[in-house]
Short mmCIF file of C-alpha atoms in Angstrom, two decimals:
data_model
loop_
_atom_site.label_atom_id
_atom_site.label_comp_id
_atom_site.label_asym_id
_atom_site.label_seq_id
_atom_site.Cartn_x
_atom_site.Cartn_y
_atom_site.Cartn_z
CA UNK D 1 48.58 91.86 -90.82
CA UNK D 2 51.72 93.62 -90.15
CA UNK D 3 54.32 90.80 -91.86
CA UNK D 4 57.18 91.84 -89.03
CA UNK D 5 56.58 93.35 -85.97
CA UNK D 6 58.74 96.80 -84.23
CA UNK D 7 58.17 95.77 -80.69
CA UNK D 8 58.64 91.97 -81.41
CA UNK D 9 62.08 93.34 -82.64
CA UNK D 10 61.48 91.72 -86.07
CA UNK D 11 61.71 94.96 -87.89
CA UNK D 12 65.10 96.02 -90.08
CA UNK D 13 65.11 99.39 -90.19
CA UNK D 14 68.22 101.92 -90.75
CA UNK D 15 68.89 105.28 -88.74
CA UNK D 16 69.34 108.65 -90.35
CA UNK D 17 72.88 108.58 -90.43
CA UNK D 18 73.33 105.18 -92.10
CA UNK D 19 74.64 105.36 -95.62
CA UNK D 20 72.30 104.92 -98.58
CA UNK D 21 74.57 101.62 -99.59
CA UNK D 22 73.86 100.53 -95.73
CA UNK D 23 69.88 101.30 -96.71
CA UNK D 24 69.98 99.06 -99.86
CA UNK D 25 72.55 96.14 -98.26
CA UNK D 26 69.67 95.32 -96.02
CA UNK D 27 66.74 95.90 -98.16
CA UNK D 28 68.71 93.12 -100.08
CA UNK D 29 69.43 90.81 -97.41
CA UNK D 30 66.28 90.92 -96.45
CA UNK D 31 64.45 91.04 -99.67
CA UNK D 32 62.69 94.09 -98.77
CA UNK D 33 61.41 97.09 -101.07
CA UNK D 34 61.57 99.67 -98.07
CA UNK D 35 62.57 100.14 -94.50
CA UNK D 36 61.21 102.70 -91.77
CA UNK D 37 64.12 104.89 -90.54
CA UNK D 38 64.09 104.25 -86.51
CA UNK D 39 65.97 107.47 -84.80
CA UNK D 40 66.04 106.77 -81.17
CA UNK D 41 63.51 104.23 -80.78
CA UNK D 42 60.78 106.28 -82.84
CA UNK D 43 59.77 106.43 -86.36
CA UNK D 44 61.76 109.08 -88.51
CA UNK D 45 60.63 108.19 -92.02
CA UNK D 46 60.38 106.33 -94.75
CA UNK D 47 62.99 104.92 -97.59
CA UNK D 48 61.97 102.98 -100.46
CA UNK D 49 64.20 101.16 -103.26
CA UNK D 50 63.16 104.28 -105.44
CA UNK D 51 64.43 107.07 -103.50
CA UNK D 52 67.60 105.49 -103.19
CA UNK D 53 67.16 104.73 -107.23
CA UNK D 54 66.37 108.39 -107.52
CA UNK D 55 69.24 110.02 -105.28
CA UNK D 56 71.77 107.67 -106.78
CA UNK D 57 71.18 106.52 -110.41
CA UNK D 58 73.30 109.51 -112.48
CA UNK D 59 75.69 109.37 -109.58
CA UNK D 60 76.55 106.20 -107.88
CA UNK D 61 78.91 108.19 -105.15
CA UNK D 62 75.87 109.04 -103.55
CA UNK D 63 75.34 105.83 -102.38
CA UNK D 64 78.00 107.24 -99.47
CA UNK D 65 75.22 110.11 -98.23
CA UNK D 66 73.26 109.56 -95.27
CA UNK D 67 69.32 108.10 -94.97
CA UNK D 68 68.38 111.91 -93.73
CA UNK D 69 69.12 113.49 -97.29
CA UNK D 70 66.66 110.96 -99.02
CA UNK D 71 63.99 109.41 -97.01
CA UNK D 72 60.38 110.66 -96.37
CA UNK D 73 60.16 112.03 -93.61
CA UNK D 74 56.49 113.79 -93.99
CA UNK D 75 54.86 109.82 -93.49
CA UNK D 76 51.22 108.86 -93.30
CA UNK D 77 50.06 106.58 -90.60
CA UNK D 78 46.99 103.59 -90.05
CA UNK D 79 46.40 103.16 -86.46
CA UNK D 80 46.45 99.30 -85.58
CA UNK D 81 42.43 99.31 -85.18
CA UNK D 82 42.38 100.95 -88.58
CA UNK D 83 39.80 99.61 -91.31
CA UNK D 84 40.53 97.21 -93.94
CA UNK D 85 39.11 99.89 -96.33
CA UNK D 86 41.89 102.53 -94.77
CA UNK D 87 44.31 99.84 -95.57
CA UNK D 88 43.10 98.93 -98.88
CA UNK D 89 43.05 102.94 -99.85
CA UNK D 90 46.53 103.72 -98.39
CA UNK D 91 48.04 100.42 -100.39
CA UNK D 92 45.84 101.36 -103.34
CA UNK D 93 47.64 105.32 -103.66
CA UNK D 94 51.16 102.83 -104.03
CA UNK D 95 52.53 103.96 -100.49
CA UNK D 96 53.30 101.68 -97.39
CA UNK D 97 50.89 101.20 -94.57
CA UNK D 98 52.90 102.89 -91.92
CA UNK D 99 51.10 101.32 -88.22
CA UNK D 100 51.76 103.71 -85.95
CA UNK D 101 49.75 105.60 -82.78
CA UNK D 102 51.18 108.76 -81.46
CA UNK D 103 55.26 107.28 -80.88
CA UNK D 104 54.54 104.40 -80.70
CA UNK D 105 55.46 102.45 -84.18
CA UNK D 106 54.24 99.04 -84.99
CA UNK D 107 55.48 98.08 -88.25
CA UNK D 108 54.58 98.14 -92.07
CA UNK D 109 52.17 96.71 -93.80
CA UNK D 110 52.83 96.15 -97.66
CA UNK D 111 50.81 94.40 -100.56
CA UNK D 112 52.55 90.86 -100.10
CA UNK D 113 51.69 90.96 -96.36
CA UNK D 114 47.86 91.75 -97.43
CA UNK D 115 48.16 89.08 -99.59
CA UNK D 116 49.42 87.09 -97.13
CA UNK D 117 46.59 87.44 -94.64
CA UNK D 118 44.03 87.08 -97.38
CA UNK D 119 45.39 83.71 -98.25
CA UNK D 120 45.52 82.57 -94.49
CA UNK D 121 42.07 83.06 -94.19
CA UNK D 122 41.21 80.33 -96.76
CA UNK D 123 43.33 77.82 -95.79
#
């Protein structure tokens, strides 16, 4: 289910101390809604289009501060032999599925990727 894959290296993440304008260039690019922020080969957090929407929307210079100031960094994870009923109530609360097992970090799992499993397994 996971739609791109860490250890494949299909993932675009950012680091900590990548800019905010770095963040949303390649959520862009990529047509993306959120990346995981990868410190050192592990999973630091979380960044979505609206915490960068949040941080920066009455002042635009903050598009210059660093991933670390406005990601999540407090994250909930699915293990990859998690339930489709795990996955359906994570996805359901509006976060991210987060795969992830101790440090190691899989990848996300969003709506459209659910979607696009689901419509795999009818064709």
């Amino acid at each position: 289910l996971i739609g791109r894959r860490y250890d494949d290296g299909d993932v675009v993440s950012v680091a900590p101390g990548d800019t905010l304008m770095i963040a949303f260039n390649r959520m862009r690019a990529a047509d993306l809604a959120q990346l995981p922020v990868i410190e050192n080969g592990h999973l630091a957090g979380i960044i979505d289009e609206s915490d960068i929407l949040l941080t920066v929307e009455k002042d635009a210079s903050r598009f210059s501060g660093p991933v670390s100031e406005t990601m999540t960094a407090r994250v909930e994870t699915l293990s990859p032999g998690a339930s489709m009923e795990a996955l359906r109530n994570t996805l359901d609360r509006g976060l991210t599925a987060i795969v992830a097992e101790g440090d190691k970090f899989y990848g996300l799992i969003t709506r459209y990727d659910l979607l696009n499993h689901l419509r795999r397994t009818i064709s």
